[in-house]
PDB file of C-alpha atoms in Angstrom:
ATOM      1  CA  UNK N   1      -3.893  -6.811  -4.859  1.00 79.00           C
ATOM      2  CA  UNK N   2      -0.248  -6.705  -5.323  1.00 90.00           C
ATOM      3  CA  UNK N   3      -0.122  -4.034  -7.594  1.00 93.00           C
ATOM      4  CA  UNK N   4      -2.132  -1.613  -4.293  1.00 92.00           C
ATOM      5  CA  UNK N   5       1.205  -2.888  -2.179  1.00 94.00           C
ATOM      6  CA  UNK N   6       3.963  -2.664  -4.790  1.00 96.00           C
ATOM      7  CA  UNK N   7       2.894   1.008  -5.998  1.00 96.00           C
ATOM      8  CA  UNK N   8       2.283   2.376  -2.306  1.00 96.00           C
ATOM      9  CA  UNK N   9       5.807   0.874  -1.824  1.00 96.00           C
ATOM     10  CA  UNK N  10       7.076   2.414  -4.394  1.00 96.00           C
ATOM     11  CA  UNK N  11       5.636   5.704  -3.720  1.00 96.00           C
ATOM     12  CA  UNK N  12       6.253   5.485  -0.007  1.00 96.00           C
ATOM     13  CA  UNK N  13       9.992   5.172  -1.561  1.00 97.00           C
ATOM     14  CA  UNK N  14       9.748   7.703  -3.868  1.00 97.00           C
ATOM     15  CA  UNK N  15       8.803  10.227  -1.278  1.00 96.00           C
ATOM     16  CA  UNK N  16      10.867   9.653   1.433  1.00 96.00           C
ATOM     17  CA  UNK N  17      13.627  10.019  -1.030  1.00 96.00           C
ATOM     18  CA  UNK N  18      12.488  13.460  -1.854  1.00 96.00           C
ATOM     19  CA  UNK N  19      11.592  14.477   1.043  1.00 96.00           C
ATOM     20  CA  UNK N  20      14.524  12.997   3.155  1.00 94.00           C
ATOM     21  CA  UNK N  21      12.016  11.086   5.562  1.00 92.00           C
ATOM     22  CA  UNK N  22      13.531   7.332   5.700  1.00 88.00           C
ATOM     23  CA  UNK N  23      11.827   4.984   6.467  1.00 93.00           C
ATOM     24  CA  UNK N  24       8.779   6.702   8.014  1.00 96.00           C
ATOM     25  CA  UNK N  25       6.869   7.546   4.613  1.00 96.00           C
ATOM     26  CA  UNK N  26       7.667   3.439   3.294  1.00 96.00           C
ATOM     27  CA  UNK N  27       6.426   1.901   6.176  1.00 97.00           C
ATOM     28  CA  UNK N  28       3.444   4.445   6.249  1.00 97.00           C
ATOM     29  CA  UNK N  29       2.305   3.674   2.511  1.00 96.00           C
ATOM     30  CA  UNK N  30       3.448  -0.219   3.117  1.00 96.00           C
ATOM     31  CA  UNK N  31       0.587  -0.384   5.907  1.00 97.00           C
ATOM     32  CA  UNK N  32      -1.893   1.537   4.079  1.00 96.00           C
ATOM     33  CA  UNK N  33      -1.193  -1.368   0.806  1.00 96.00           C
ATOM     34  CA  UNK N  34      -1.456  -3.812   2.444  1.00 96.00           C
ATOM     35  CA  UNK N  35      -4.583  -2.653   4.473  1.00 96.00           C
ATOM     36  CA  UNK N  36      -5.947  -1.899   1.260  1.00 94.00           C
ATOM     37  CA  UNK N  37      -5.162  -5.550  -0.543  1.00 92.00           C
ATOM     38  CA  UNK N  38      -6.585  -6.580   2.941  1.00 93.00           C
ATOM     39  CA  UNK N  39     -10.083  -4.968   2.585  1.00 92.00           C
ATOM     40  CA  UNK N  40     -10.455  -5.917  -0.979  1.00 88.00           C
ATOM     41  CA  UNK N  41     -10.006  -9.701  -0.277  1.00 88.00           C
ATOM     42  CA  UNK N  42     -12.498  -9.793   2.398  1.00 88.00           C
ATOM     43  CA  UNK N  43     -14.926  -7.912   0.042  1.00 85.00           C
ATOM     44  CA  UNK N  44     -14.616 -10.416  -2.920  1.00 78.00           C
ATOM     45  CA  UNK N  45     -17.041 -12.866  -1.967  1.00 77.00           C
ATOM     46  CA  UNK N  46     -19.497  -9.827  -2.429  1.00 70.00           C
ATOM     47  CA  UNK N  47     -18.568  -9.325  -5.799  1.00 62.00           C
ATOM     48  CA  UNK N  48     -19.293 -12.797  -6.595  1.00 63.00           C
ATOM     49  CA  UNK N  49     -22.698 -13.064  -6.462  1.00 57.00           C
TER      50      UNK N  49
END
């Protein structure tokens, strides 16, 4: 689950650098990690049966 946040981070960081959009595309990418890390923990108890 941290790796989802800490690679949308980075990628969020990436491409804002490219693409000169501060901070919009980091927070963008931050919500959709952590939204993502969010989902999968309320799905595990699924996978454990």
């Amino acid at each position: 689950m941290a790796t989802t946040v800490l690679v949308s981070v980075l990628l969020g960081r990436y491409l804002d650098s490219l693409l000169d959009t501060t901070p919009w595309l980091l927070l963008l990418f931050s919500i959709l990690g952590i939204g993502a890390a969010i989902r999968v923990l309320f799905n595990m108890p699924k996978y454990k049966k």
